[in-house]
PDB file of C-alpha atoms in Angstrom:
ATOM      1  CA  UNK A  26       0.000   0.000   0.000  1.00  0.00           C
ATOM      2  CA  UNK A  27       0.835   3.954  -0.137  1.00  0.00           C
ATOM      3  CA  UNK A  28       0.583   6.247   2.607  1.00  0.00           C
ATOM      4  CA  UNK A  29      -0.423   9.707   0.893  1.00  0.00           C
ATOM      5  CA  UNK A  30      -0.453  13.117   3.331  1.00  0.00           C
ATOM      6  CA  UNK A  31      -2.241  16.280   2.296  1.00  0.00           C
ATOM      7  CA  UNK A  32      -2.087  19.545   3.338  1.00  0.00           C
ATOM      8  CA  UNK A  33      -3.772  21.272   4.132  1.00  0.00           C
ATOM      9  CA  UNK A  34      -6.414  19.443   3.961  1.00  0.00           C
ATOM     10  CA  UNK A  35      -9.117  22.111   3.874  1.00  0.00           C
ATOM     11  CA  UNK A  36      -8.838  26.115   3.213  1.00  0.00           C
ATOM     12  CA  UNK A  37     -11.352  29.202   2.429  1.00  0.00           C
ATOM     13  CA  UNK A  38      -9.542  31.824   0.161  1.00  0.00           C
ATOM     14  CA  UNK A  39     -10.120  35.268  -1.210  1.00  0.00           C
ATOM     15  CA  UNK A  40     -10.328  35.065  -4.877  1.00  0.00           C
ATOM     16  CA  UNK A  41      -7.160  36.646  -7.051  1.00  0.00           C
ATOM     17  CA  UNK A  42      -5.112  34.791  -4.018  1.00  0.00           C
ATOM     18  CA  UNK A  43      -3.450  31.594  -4.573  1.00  0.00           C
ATOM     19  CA  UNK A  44      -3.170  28.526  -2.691  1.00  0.00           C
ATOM     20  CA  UNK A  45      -0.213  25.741  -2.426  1.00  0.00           C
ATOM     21  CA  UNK A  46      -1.034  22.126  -1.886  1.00  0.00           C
ATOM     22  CA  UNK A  47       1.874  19.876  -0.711  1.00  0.00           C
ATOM     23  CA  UNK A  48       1.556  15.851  -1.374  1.00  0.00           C
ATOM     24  CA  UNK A  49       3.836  13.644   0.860  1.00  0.00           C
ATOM     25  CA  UNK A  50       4.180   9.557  -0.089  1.00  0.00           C
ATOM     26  CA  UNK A  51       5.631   7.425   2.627  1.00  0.00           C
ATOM     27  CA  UNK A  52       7.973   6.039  -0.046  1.00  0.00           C
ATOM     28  CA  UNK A  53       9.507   6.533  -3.402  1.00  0.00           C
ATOM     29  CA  UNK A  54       7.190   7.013  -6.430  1.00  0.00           C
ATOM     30  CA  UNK A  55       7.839   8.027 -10.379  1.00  0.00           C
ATOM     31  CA  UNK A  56       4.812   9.888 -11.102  1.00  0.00           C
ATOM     32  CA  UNK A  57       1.976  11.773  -8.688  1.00  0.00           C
ATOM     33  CA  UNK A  58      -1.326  12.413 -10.046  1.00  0.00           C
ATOM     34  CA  UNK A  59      -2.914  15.544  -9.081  1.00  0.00           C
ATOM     35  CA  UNK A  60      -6.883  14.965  -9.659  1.00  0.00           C
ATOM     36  CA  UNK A  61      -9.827  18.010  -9.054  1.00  0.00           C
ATOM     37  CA  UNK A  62     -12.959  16.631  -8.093  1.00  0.00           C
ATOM     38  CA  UNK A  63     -15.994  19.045  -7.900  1.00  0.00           C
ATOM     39  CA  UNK A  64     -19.452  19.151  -5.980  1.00  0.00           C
ATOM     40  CA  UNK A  65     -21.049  16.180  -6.621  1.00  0.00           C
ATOM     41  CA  UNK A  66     -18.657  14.984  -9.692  1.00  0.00           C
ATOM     42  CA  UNK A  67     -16.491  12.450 -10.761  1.00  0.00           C
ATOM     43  CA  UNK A  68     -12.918  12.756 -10.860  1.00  0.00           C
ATOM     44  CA  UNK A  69     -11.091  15.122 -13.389  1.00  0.00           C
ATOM     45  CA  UNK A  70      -7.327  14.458 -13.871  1.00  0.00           C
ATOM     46  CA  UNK A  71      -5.523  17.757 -14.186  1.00  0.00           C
ATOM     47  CA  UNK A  72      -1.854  16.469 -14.695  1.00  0.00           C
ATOM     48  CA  UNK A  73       0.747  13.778 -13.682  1.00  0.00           C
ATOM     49  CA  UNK A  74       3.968  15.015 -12.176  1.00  0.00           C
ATOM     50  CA  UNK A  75       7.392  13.350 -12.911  1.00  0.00           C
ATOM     51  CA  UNK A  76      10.150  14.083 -10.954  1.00  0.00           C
ATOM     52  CA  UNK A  77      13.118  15.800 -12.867  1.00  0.00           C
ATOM     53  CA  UNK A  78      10.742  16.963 -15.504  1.00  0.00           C
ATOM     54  CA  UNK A  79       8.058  19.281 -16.223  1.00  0.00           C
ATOM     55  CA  UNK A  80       3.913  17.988 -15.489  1.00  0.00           C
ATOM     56  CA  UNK A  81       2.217  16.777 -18.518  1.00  0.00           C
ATOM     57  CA  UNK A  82      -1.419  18.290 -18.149  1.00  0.00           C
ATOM     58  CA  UNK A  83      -4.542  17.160 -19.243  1.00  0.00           C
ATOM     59  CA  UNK A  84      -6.789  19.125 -21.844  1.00  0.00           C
ATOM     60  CA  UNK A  85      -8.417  22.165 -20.294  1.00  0.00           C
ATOM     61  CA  UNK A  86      -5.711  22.663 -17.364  1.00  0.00           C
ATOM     62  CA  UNK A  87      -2.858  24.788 -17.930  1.00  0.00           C
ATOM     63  CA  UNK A  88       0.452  25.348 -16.175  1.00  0.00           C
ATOM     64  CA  UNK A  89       0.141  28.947 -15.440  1.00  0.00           C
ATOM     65  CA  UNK A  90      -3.120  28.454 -13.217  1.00  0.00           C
ATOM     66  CA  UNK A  91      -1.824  25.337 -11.722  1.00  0.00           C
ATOM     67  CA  UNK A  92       1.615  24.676 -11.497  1.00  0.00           C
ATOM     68  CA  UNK A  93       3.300  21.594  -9.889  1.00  0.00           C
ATOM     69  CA  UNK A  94       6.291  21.308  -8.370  1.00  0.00           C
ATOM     70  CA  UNK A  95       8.157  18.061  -8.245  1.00  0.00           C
ATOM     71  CA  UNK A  96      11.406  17.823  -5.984  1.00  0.00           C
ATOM     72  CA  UNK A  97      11.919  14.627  -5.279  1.00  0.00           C
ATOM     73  CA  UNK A  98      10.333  11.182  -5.805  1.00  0.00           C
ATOM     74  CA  UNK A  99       8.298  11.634  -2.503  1.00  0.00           C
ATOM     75  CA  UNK A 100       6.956  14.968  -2.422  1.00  0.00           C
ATOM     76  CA  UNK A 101       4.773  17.342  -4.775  1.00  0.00           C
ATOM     77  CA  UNK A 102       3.154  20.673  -4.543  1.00  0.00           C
ATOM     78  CA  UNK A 103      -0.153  21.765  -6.875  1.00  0.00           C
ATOM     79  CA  UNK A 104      -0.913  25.544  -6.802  1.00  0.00           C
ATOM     80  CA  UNK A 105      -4.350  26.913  -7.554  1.00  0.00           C
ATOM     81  CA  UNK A 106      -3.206  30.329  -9.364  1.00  0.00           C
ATOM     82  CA  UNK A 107      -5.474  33.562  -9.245  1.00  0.00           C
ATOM     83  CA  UNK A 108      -8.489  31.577  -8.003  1.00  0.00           C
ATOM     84  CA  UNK A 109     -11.813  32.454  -8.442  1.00  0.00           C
ATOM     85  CA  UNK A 110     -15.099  30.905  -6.628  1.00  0.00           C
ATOM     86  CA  UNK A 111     -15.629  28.646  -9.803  1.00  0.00           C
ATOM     87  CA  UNK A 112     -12.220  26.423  -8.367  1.00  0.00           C
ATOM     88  CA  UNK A 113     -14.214  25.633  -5.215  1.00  0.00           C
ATOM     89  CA  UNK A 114     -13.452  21.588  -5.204  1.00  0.00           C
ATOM     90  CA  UNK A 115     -11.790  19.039  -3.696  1.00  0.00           C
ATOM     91  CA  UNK A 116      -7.892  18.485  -5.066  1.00  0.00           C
ATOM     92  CA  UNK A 117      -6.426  14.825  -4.169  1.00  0.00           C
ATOM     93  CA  UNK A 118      -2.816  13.760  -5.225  1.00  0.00           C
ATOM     94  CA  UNK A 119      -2.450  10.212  -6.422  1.00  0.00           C
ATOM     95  CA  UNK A 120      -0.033   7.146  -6.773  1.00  0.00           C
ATOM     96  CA  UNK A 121       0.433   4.256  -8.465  1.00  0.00           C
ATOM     97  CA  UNK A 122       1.874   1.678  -6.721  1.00  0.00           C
ATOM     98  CA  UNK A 123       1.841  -2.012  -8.595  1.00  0.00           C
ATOM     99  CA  UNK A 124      -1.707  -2.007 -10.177  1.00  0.00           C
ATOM    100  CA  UNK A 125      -3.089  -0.048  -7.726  1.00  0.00           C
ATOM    101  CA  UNK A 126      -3.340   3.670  -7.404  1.00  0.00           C
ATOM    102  CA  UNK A 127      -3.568   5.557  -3.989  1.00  0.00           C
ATOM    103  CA  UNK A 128      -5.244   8.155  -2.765  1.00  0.00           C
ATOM    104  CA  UNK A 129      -4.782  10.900  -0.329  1.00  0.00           C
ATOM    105  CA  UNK A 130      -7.907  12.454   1.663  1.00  0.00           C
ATOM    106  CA  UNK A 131      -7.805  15.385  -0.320  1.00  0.00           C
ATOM    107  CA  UNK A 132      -7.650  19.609   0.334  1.00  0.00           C
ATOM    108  CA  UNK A 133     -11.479  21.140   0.238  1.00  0.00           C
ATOM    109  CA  UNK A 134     -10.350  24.213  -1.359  1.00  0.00           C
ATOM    110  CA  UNK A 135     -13.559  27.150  -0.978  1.00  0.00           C
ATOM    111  CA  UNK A 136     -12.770  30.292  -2.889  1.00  0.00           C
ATOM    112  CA  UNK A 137     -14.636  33.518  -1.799  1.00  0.00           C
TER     113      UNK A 137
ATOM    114  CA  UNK B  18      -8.158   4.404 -22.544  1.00  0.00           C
ATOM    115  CA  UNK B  19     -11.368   2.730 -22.639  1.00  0.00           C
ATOM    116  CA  UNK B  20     -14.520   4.831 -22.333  1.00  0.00           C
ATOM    117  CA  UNK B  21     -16.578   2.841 -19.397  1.00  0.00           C
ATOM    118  CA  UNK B  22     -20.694   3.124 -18.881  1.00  0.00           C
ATOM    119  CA  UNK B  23     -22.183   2.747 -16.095  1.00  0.00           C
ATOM    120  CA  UNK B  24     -25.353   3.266 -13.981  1.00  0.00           C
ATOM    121  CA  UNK B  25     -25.726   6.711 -12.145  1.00  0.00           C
ATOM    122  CA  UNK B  26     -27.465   5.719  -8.938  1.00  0.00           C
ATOM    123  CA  UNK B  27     -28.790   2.649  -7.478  1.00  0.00           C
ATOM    124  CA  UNK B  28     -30.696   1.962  -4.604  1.00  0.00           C
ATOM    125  CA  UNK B  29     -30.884  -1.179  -2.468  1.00  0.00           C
ATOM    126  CA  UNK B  30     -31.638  -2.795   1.114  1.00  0.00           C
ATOM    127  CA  UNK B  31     -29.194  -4.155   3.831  1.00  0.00           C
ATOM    128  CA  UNK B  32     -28.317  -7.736   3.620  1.00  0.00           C
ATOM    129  CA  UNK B  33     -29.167  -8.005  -0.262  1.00  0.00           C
ATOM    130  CA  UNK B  34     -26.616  -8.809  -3.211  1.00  0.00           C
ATOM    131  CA  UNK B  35     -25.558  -5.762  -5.210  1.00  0.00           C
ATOM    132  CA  UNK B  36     -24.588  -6.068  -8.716  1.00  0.00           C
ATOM    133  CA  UNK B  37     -23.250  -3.250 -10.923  1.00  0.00           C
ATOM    134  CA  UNK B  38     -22.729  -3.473 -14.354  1.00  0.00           C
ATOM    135  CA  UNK B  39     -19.844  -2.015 -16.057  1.00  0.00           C
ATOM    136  CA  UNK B  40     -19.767  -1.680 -20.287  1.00  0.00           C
ATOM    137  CA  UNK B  41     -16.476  -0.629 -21.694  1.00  0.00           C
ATOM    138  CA  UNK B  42     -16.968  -1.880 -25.537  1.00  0.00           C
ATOM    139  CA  UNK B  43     -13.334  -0.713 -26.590  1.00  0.00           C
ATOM    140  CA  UNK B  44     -11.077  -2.718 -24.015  1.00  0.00           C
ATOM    141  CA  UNK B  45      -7.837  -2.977 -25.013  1.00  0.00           C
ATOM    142  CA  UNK B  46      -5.884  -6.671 -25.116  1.00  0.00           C
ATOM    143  CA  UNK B  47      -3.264  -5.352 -21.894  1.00  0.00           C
ATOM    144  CA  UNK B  48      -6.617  -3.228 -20.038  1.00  0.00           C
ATOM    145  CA  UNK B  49      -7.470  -4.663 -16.936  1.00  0.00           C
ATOM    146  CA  UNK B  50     -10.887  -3.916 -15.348  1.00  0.00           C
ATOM    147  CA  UNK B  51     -10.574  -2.388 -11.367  1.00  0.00           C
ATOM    148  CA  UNK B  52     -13.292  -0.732  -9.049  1.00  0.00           C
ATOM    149  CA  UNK B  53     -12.815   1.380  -6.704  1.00  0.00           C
ATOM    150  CA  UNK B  54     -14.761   2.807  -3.911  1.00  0.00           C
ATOM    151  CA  UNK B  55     -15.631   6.853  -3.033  1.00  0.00           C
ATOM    152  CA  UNK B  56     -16.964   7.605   0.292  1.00  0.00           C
ATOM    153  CA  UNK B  57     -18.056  11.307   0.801  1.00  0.00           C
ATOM    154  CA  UNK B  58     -15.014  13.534   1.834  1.00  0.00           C
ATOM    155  CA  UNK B  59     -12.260  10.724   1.445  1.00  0.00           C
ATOM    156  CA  UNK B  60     -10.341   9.612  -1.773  1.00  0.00           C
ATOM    157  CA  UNK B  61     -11.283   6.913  -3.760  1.00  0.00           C
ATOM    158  CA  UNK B  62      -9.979   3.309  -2.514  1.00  0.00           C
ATOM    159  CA  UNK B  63      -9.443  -0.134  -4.567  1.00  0.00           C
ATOM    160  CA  UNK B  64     -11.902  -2.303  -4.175  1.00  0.00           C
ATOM    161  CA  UNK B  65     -10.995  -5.095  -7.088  1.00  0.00           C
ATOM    162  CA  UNK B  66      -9.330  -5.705 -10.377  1.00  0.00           C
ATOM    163  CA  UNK B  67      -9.261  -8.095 -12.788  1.00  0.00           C
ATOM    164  CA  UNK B  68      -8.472  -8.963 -16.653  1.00  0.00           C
ATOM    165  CA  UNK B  69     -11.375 -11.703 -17.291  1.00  0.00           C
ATOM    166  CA  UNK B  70     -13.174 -14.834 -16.110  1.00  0.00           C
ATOM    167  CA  UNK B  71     -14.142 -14.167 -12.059  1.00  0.00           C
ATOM    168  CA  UNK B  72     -11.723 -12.813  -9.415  1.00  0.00           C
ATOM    169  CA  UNK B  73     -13.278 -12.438  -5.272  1.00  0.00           C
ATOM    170  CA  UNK B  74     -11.721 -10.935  -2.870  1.00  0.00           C
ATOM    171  CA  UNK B  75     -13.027 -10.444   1.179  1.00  0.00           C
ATOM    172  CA  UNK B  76     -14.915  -7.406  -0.228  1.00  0.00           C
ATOM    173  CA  UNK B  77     -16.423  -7.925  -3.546  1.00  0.00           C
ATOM    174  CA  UNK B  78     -16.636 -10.461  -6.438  1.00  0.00           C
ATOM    175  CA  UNK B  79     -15.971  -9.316 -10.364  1.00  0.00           C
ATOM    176  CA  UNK B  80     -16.993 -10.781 -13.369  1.00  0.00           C
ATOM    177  CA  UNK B  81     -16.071 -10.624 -16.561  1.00  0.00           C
ATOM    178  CA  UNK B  82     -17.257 -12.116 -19.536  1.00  0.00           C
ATOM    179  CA  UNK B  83     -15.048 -13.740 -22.000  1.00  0.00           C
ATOM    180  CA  UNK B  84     -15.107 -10.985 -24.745  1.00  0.00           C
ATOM    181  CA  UNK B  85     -14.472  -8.755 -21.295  1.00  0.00           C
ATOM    182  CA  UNK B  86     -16.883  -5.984 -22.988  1.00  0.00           C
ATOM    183  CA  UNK B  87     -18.396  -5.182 -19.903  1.00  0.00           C
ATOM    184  CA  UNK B  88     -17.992  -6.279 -15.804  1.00  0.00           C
ATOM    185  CA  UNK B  89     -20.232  -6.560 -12.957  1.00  0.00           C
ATOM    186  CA  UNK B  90     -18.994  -5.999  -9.163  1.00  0.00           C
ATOM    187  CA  UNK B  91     -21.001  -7.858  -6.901  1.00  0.00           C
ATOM    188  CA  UNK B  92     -21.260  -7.174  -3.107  1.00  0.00           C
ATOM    189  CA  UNK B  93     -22.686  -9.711  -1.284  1.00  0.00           C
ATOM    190  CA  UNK B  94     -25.171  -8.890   1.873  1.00  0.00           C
ATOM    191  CA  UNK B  95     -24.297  -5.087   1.589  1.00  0.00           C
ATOM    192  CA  UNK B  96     -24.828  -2.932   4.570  1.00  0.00           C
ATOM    193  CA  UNK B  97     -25.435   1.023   5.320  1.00  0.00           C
ATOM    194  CA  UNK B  98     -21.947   1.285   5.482  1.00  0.00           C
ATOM    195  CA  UNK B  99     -21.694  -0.301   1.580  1.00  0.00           C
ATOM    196  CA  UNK B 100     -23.368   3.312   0.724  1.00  0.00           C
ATOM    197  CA  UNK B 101     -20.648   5.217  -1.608  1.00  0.00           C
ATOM    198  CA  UNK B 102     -19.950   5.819  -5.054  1.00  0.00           C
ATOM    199  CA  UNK B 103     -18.432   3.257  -7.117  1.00  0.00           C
ATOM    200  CA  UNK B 104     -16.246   3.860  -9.894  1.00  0.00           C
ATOM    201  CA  UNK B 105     -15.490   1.358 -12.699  1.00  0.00           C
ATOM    202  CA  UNK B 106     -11.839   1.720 -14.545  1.00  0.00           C
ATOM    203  CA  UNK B 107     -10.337   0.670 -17.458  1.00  0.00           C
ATOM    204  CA  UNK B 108      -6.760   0.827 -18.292  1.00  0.00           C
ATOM    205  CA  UNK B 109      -3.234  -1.013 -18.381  1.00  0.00           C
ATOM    206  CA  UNK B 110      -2.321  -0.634 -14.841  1.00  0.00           C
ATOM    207  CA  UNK B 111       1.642  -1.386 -15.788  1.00  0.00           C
ATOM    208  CA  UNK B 112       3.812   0.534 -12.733  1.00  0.00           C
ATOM    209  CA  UNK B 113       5.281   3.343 -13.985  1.00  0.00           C
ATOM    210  CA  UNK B 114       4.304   3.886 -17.039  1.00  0.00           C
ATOM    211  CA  UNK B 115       2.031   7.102 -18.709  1.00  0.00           C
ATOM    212  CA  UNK B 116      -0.299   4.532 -18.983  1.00  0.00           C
ATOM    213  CA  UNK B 117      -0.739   4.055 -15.386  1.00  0.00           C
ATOM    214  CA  UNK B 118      -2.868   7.628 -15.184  1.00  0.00           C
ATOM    215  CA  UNK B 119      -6.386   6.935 -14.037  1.00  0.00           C
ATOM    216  CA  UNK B 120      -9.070   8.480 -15.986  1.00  0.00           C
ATOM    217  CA  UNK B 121     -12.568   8.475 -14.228  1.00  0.00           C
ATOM    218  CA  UNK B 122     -15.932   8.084 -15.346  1.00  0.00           C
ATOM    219  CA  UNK B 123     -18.935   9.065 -13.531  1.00  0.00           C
ATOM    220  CA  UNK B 124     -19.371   6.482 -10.935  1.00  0.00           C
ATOM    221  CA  UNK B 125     -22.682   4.715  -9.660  1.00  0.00           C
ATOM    222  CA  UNK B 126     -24.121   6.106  -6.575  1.00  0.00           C
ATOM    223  CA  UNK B 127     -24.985   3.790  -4.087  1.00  0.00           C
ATOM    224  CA  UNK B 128     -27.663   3.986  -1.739  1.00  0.00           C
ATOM    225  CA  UNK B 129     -28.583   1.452   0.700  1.00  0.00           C
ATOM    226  CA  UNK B 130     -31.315   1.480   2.620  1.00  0.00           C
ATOM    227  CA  UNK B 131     -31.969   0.118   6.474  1.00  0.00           C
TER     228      UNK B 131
END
C-alpha cells in the first residue's frame, strides 16, 4: 500500500489569491497524479507530475493556473493560481503503486 | 483508454446482493478492469481488479465475460456502510508507465437502505 499526506487538507480563500497544496508519499514514487474533483462529480485528472521533468497536463488545465512542483520522488506541490469561486473543489494527489493507485484524503479548497 | 458506462445511482436494502454493471466496448488486449470505492469527503480506494473470467476478494466479487466488454462488481449482503460511489476503470495498470494515469468516469451512486 501507499501512505499519501495532504495539506492542508481544507482552506477558504479570497479570490485573485493563490493557494499551495503539498503531497507527501511514505515512499519513493515516479509519477503523482494531481486529480480536481468538484461538488457532486467524478474525478477530473488535471496532470501527472514526474520528478526531474516538467507535469504533462490534461486538456483544459494549464500550467500557469496550476503549477506543480516536483522535488523529489516523494513529495509534490499543486498551486491553484489567481483563483476564483468557480475552483471551489476538492484536489487529491495520487499514486500508483503495482496495479493499484492511492489516494490521499484530499484539500477542500472554498474560494470567496 | 477505454470509455466505461455505467449506472448513475442505485438503490438497495441491507443484507441483499448488489450487482453493478460495467460496459467498456473498446477494451484494449493489456486493459485490466478495477473498481474502486468513493466515500463522501475521502479519496477513492481499490476495491478489485481483474483482466477476465471471475476474481473475489473479502470485499467484492468481479466478473467478466469472455469478450471482457463489460464487468459486474457484486457485493454480497451489503450494509449502510456499503453506501458510496463506485467507480469502474479501465486501463493497463503497468507501474510506472504514462499509462498508469487513471481516468474516471462518472461512478454509480450507491444507496442502501436500512
Amino acid at each position: 500500500s501507499a501512505v499519501i499526506s495532504q495539506k492542508p487538507s481544507r482552506d477558504i480563500c479570497q479570490r485573485g489569491t493563490s493557494l499551495t497544496i503539498q503531497c507527501q508519499v511514505d515512499s519513493q514514487v515516479t509519477m503523482m497524479f494531481w486529480y480536481r474533483q468538484q461538488p457532486g462529480q467524478s474525478l477530473t485528472l488535471i496532470a501527472t507530475a514526474n520528478q526531474g521533468s516538467e507535469a504533462t497536463y490534461e486538456s483544459g488545465f494549464v500550467i500557469d493556473k496550476f503549477p506543480i512542483s516536483r522535488p523529489n520522488l516523494t513529495f509534490s506541490t499543486l498551486t491553484v493560481s489567481n483563483m476564483s469561486p468557480e475552483d471551489s473543489s476538492i484536489y487529491l494527489c495520487s499514486v500508483a503503486r503495482g496495479t493499484e493507485a492511492f489516494f490521499g484524503q484530499g484539500t477542500r479548497l472554498t474560494v470567496v | 483508454l477505454a470509455k466505461t458506462t455505467q449506472p448513475i445511482s442505485m438503490d438497495s436494502y441491507e443484507g441483499q446482493e448488489v450487482n453493478i454493471t460495467c460496459s467498456h466496448n473498446n477494451i484494449a488486449t493489456n486493459d485490466y478492469i478495477t473498481w474502486y470505492q468513493q466515500f463522501p469527503s475521502q479519496g477513492p480506494r481499490f476495491i478489485i481488479q481483474g483482466y477476465k473470467t471471475k476474481v473475489t476478494n473479502e470485499v467484492a466479487s468481479l466478473f467478466i465475460p469472455a469478450d471482457r466488454k463489460s464487468s459486474t462488481l457484486s457485493l454480497p449482503r451489503v450494509s449502510l456502510s456499503d453506501t458510496a460511489v463506485y467507480y469502474c476503470l479501465v486501463g493497463d495498470p503497468r507501474r510506472d508507465s504514462s499509462a498508469s494515469k487513471i481516468i474516471f468516469g462518472s461512478g454509480t451512486r450507491l444507496s442502501i437502505r436500512p
